């Protein structure tokens, strides 16, 4: 019978044996890394497979290089890796397999990892000379699939890369505080994997790629794999957000007393244009989000107009009910209009208040007729007799006064007084007819 390690080798031949055999060591390094959880794994893929991925890496496609501002940038992203070549189809099958996800769980200590089948934002990344990536924190939640983003796994495919060429992935403690910001940098070397946890302080990016003139046919090649989970620790959950970018500070050589050269001025202009482009991008994003919020609020208001009180008897509600919510709760003031299908002689309101509800009073009013009862917690009833049986449409008003809030505002911000279970209409002629026939 083969050993578990031999079985794993058969299942994941694309991943190097050293990674599988030293998963626990890598996990220890990952969990204790600073400034946030990350680990560098050399020779991640089996050498011949890594070579195939480099040889079949797609050429730069301008159509895949449209940046956030709508122009063609220096970074092309291909998420449809299954369509690239046989090696990349094999890669997709590998990273979406349960043995691979289990292995990454062993490397990171994060259980139950899930691959986004569409590889949104992932796949092959091809960065050209002059490209850079400002320090940023990634989006934290996939709303479409309702999944938490947990891990970035990046494998580089650059042979003989020189540190002076730039492009090293930089991990920051806090780029917003340059004086205390700690930065760790890792060159994008061939078959090197850099894996890090995605959270609210996992700042990362890379400085400008500056290739020598005779090397500018090269590019910074990588494969990005993003992994998710259905849940995450409660202390890490924050509101849903997109990717936050921090604009680079002024170059270090811009100091008091320096006489600016024409090159300095051009560099400052570029920085200002880029900053202004991001301001415009965030402005547009805010307008779109506010438009979406307004549309949802309109839909909610429309739904609220369709809320119906729990009427019984031969009556219909006409128009919206104000102060009565779809979940049955009634606010301190509520009104609804009732159209009788048969003359109404009285009404009976039944409701319920939660345990430890404060003392209060509920008043039921139709025209000049009023009935009021004292209430605390539990079930209550209010009978209201009308001066004469009416067949015309009439308005019912429900007013409640309590010594304090019934439902704490931290639980529900609405003005809630009780749950209505029934508003019953009684009909004298029908009651008489029922007794006669009986």
PDB file of N, CA and C in Angstrom, residues 24 71-72 91 103 125 132 139 144 147 156 159 186 211 214 242 249 309-310 331 402 408 431:
ATOM      1  N   UNK A  24       4.118  21.637   6.853  1.00  0.00           N
ATOM      2  CA  UNK A  24       3.999  22.109   8.233  1.00  0.00           C
ATOM      3  C   UNK A  24       5.040  23.186   8.540  1.00  0.00           C
ATOM      4  N   UNK A  71      -8.136  53.327 -19.910  1.00  0.00           N
ATOM      5  CA  UNK A  71      -7.085  53.357 -20.909  1.00  0.00           C
ATOM      6  C   UNK A  71      -6.303  52.051 -20.935  1.00  0.00           C
ATOM      7  N   UNK A  72      -5.440  51.908 -21.963  1.00  0.00           N
ATOM      8  CA  UNK A  72      -4.580  50.729 -22.056  1.00  0.00           C
ATOM      9  C   UNK A  72      -3.358  50.962 -21.192  1.00  0.00           C
ATOM     10  N   UNK A  91      -3.123  23.454 -15.323  1.00  0.00           N
ATOM     11  CA  UNK A  91      -2.982  24.283 -14.129  1.00  0.00           C
ATOM     12  C   UNK A  91      -4.346  24.538 -13.491  1.00  0.00           C
ATOM     13  N   UNK A 103      -3.893  21.082   0.315  1.00  0.00           N
ATOM     14  CA  UNK A 103      -2.479  21.373   0.511  1.00  0.00           C
ATOM     15  C   UNK A 103      -2.291  22.827   0.945  1.00  0.00           C
ATOM     16  N   UNK A 125      -0.701  37.398 -15.041  1.00  0.00           N
ATOM     17  CA  UNK A 125      -0.463  38.845 -14.966  1.00  0.00           C
ATOM     18  C   UNK A 125       0.841  39.143 -15.695  1.00  0.00           C
ATOM     19  N   UNK A 132       4.011  49.766 -12.472  1.00  0.00           N
ATOM     20  CA  UNK A 132       4.173  49.653 -11.026  1.00  0.00           C
ATOM     21  C   UNK A 132       2.803  49.422 -10.407  1.00  0.00           C
ATOM     22  N   UNK A 139      -9.990  43.812  -2.247  1.00  0.00           N
ATOM     23  CA  UNK A 139     -11.401  43.693  -1.861  1.00  0.00           C
ATOM     24  C   UNK A 139     -11.561  42.481  -0.948  1.00  0.00           C
ATOM     25  N   UNK A 144     -21.235  38.220  -5.202  1.00  0.00           N
ATOM     26  CA  UNK A 144     -21.998  37.330  -6.081  1.00  0.00           C
ATOM     27  C   UNK A 144     -22.049  35.909  -5.514  1.00  0.00           C
ATOM     28  N   UNK A 147     -18.700  34.914  -0.599  1.00  0.00           N
ATOM     29  CA  UNK A 147     -17.503  34.272  -0.075  1.00  0.00           C
ATOM     30  C   UNK A 147     -16.515  35.332   0.425  1.00  0.00           C
ATOM     31  N   UNK A 156       5.713  33.332  -9.577  1.00  0.00           N
ATOM     32  CA  UNK A 156       6.422  34.139 -10.576  1.00  0.00           C
ATOM     33  C   UNK A 156       7.148  33.242 -11.571  1.00  0.00           C
ATOM     34  N   UNK A 159      12.929  34.316 -15.273  1.00  0.00           N
ATOM     35  CA  UNK A 159      14.276  33.773 -15.145  1.00  0.00           C
ATOM     36  C   UNK A 159      15.307  34.898 -15.119  1.00  0.00           C
ATOM     37  N   UNK A 186      10.391  40.937  -2.051  1.00  0.00           N
ATOM     38  CA  UNK A 186      10.807  39.639  -2.604  1.00  0.00           C
ATOM     39  C   UNK A 186      10.829  39.760  -4.123  1.00  0.00           C
ATOM     40  N   UNK A 211      13.535  48.113 -16.730  1.00  0.00           N
ATOM     41  CA  UNK A 211      14.392  47.173 -17.457  1.00  0.00           C
ATOM     42  C   UNK A 211      15.438  47.922 -18.290  1.00  0.00           C
ATOM     43  N   UNK A 214      18.142  46.900 -23.468  1.00  0.00           N
ATOM     44  CA  UNK A 214      18.262  45.659 -24.230  1.00  0.00           C
ATOM     45  C   UNK A 214      17.442  44.516 -23.634  1.00  0.00           C
ATOM     46  N   UNK A 242     -14.264  47.501  -1.767  1.00  0.00           N
ATOM     47  CA  UNK A 242     -13.430  47.195  -2.913  1.00  0.00           C
ATOM     48  C   UNK A 242     -11.960  47.297  -2.541  1.00  0.00           C
ATOM     49  N   UNK A 249       4.178  58.158  -2.028  1.00  0.00           N
ATOM     50  CA  UNK A 249       4.629  59.486  -1.586  1.00  0.00           C
ATOM     51  C   UNK A 249       5.588  60.098  -2.613  1.00  0.00           C
ATOM     52  N   UNK A 309     -52.127  44.776   6.574  1.00  0.00           N
ATOM     53  CA  UNK A 309     -52.410  44.350   7.938  1.00  0.00           C
ATOM     54  C   UNK A 309     -53.118  42.992   7.899  1.00  0.00           C
ATOM     55  N   UNK A 310     -53.000  42.187   8.964  1.00  0.00           N
ATOM     56  CA  UNK A 310     -53.657  40.866   9.003  1.00  0.00           C
ATOM     57  C   UNK A 310     -55.153  41.008   9.295  1.00  0.00           C
ATOM     58  N   UNK A 331     -45.511  50.417  14.587  1.00  0.00           N
ATOM     59  CA  UNK A 331     -44.805  51.530  15.211  1.00  0.00           C
ATOM     60  C   UNK A 331     -45.746  52.275  16.157  1.00  0.00           C
ATOM     61  N   UNK A 402     -45.327  54.214  25.262  1.00  0.00           N
ATOM     62  CA  UNK A 402     -44.640  53.353  26.228  1.00  0.00           C
ATOM     63  C   UNK A 402     -43.672  54.171  27.056  1.00  0.00           C
ATOM     64  N   UNK A 408     -34.636  47.437  21.766  1.00  0.00           N
ATOM     65  CA  UNK A 408     -33.438  48.253  21.865  1.00  0.00           C
ATOM     66  C   UNK A 408     -32.978  48.707  20.478  1.00  0.00           C
ATOM     67  N   UNK A 431     -73.787  38.140  11.468  1.00  0.00           N
ATOM     68  CA  UNK A 431     -73.880  37.432  12.740  1.00  0.00           C
ATOM     69  C   UNK A 431     -75.319  37.003  13.022  1.00  0.00           C
TER      70      UNK A 431
END
